[in-house]
């Protein structure tokens, strides 16, 4: 009887682990966005590239200057980093100034930051993500400016 119980426990543990493994998707979409923002603000491009499909996000900004999506992204990072050297600006994302929401539908998700500041120039920042190889990846970022 003890041998049968042991076999049942082993089988149960095996299938429980298998089920968990299939369901494990690592970070939530919000967690991915936070890690992405953090790594960008410290210019850690190696870390940031883990959370974004640069080609999908930045191809809309490629123009006739023969820049690649990656070069557009690097230029944006350099610009915001240089801008942050002025005491009026910072490249640190102030999460406390935003309400956020996360919506997950199947293999797609969105994370939205809504500004609490009524005088903010940018009212919404939307990150769109897709589940790829059991990891959430940012595939688009949009900004909604205030109507002034």
Short mmCIF file of C-alpha atoms in Angstrom, two decimals:
data_model
loop_
_atom_site.label_atom_id
_atom_site.label_comp_id
_atom_site.label_asym_id
_atom_site.label_seq_id
_atom_site.Cartn_x
_atom_site.Cartn_y
_atom_site.Cartn_z
CA UNK A 1 0.00 0.00 0.00
CA UNK A 2 2.80 2.46 0.84
CA UNK A 3 4.47 1.68 -2.49
CA UNK A 4 1.27 2.53 -4.40
CA UNK A 5 0.86 5.76 -2.47
CA UNK A 6 4.44 6.73 -3.30
CA UNK A 7 3.85 6.05 -6.99
CA UNK A 8 0.67 8.19 -6.95
CA UNK A 9 2.54 11.05 -5.25
CA UNK A 10 5.38 10.86 -7.80
CA UNK A 11 2.95 10.83 -10.73
CA UNK A 12 1.00 13.74 -9.24
CA UNK A 13 4.20 15.74 -8.67
CA UNK A 14 5.38 15.03 -12.21
CA UNK A 15 2.16 16.22 -13.84
CA UNK A 16 1.94 19.24 -11.52
CA UNK A 17 5.45 20.30 -12.54
CA UNK A 18 4.65 19.77 -16.20
CA UNK A 19 1.51 21.87 -15.93
CA UNK A 20 3.37 24.67 -14.13
CA UNK A 21 6.16 24.60 -16.69
CA UNK A 22 3.68 25.10 -19.53
CA UNK A 23 1.99 27.98 -17.71
CA UNK A 24 5.15 29.76 -16.66
CA UNK A 25 5.53 32.93 -18.73
CA UNK A 26 8.06 34.68 -16.53
CA UNK A 27 7.36 38.33 -15.97
CA UNK A 28 3.94 39.87 -16.37
CA UNK A 29 3.55 42.45 -19.15
CA UNK A 30 3.75 45.22 -16.54
CA UNK A 31 6.96 43.72 -15.13
CA UNK A 32 8.47 43.62 -18.62
CA UNK A 33 7.61 47.29 -19.23
CA UNK A 34 9.09 48.35 -15.88
CA UNK A 35 12.32 46.44 -16.55
CA UNK A 36 12.47 47.90 -20.07
CA UNK A 37 11.99 51.48 -18.84
CA UNK A 38 14.57 50.96 -16.11
CA UNK A 39 17.18 49.50 -18.44
CA UNK A 40 16.64 52.26 -21.02
CA UNK A 41 17.03 54.97 -18.39
CA UNK A 42 20.41 53.55 -17.36
CA UNK A 43 21.43 53.04 -21.01
CA UNK A 44 21.71 49.29 -20.47
CA UNK A 45 20.88 48.38 -24.05
CA UNK A 46 21.82 44.73 -23.58
CA UNK A 47 19.18 44.38 -20.86
CA UNK A 48 16.63 46.55 -22.69
CA UNK A 49 16.85 44.41 -25.85
CA UNK A 50 15.54 41.44 -23.85
CA UNK A 51 12.15 43.12 -23.56
CA UNK A 52 11.55 44.75 -26.95
CA UNK A 53 11.32 43.91 -30.63
CA UNK A 54 13.23 46.98 -31.81
CA UNK A 55 12.38 46.40 -35.47
CA UNK A 56 8.62 46.31 -34.83
CA UNK A 57 8.59 49.28 -32.47
CA UNK A 58 10.92 51.66 -34.32
CA UNK A 59 10.44 50.81 -38.00
CA UNK A 60 7.73 53.50 -38.23
CA UNK A 61 10.40 56.12 -37.44
CA UNK A 62 12.89 55.01 -40.07
CA UNK A 63 13.18 57.65 -42.77
CA UNK A 64 15.23 58.18 -45.90
CA UNK A 65 18.44 58.86 -43.93
CA UNK A 66 19.20 55.13 -44.22
CA UNK A 67 18.87 54.66 -40.47
CA UNK A 68 17.89 51.24 -39.20
CA UNK A 69 15.31 50.72 -36.48
CA UNK A 70 18.15 49.95 -34.09
CA UNK A 71 19.91 53.23 -34.97
CA UNK A 72 16.68 55.18 -34.45
CA UNK A 73 16.32 53.58 -31.01
CA UNK A 74 19.96 54.30 -30.09
CA UNK A 75 19.55 57.93 -31.21
CA UNK A 76 16.45 58.24 -29.01
CA UNK A 77 18.34 56.85 -26.02
CA UNK A 78 21.27 59.20 -26.61
CA UNK A 79 18.91 62.17 -27.00
CA UNK A 80 17.04 61.47 -23.76
CA UNK A 81 20.30 60.79 -21.94
CA UNK A 82 21.79 64.10 -23.14
CA UNK A 83 18.56 65.90 -22.29
CA UNK A 84 18.71 64.52 -18.76
CA UNK A 85 22.05 66.28 -18.20
CA UNK A 86 20.05 69.51 -17.99
CA UNK A 87 18.72 69.93 -14.44
CA UNK A 88 15.22 70.68 -15.78
CA UNK A 89 14.85 67.19 -17.26
CA UNK A 90 15.37 63.64 -16.14
CA UNK A 91 15.42 60.33 -17.94
CA UNK A 92 14.02 58.62 -14.85
CA UNK A 93 10.40 57.56 -15.34
CA UNK A 94 8.31 58.89 -12.46
CA UNK A 95 5.89 56.01 -11.98
CA UNK A 96 4.17 57.85 -9.10
CA UNK A 97 2.87 60.46 -11.58
CA UNK A 98 0.84 57.84 -13.49
CA UNK A 99 -2.07 55.49 -13.08
CA UNK A 100 -1.47 52.26 -14.91
CA UNK A 101 -3.50 49.39 -16.26
CA UNK A 102 -2.62 46.03 -17.73
CA UNK A 103 -4.87 44.10 -20.10
CA UNK A 104 -4.04 40.57 -21.24
CA UNK A 105 -5.97 38.83 -24.02
CA UNK A 106 -4.59 35.48 -25.13
CA UNK A 107 -1.06 36.13 -26.43
CA UNK A 108 -1.39 39.92 -26.58
CA UNK A 109 -1.26 42.49 -23.82
CA UNK A 110 -1.17 46.22 -23.26
CA UNK A 111 0.17 48.32 -20.43
CA UNK A 112 -1.13 51.88 -20.27
CA UNK A 113 0.24 54.73 -18.20
CA UNK A 114 -2.23 57.61 -17.73
CA UNK A 115 -0.81 60.86 -16.45
CA UNK A 116 -2.23 62.14 -13.15
CA UNK A 117 -0.94 65.63 -14.00
CA UNK A 118 -3.60 67.62 -15.85
CA UNK A 119 -0.89 69.89 -17.32
CA UNK A 120 1.14 67.03 -18.75
CA UNK A 121 1.93 67.21 -22.47
CA UNK A 122 1.65 63.44 -22.80
CA UNK A 123 -1.58 62.03 -21.39
CA UNK A 124 -1.14 58.34 -22.24
CA UNK A 125 1.76 56.01 -22.91
CA UNK A 126 0.73 52.63 -24.29
CA UNK A 127 2.99 49.61 -24.49
CA UNK A 128 1.72 46.74 -26.62
CA UNK A 129 3.19 43.30 -26.01
CA UNK A 130 3.03 39.83 -27.52
CA UNK A 131 3.83 36.50 -25.93
CA UNK A 132 6.79 35.04 -27.83
CA UNK A 133 8.53 31.86 -26.67
CA UNK A 134 6.88 32.14 -23.24
CA UNK A 135 8.15 35.72 -22.76
CA UNK A 136 6.30 39.01 -23.11
CA UNK A 137 7.95 41.28 -25.71
CA UNK A 138 7.12 44.94 -26.41
CA UNK A 139 6.05 45.27 -30.06
CA UNK A 140 4.75 48.85 -30.11
CA UNK A 141 4.79 52.01 -28.02
CA UNK A 142 2.38 54.90 -28.58
CA UNK A 143 2.11 58.31 -26.97
CA UNK A 144 -1.09 60.33 -26.78
CA UNK A 145 -0.51 64.05 -26.43
CA UNK A 146 -2.84 66.42 -24.63
CA UNK A 147 -5.26 68.47 -26.68
CA UNK A 148 -4.19 72.07 -26.16
#
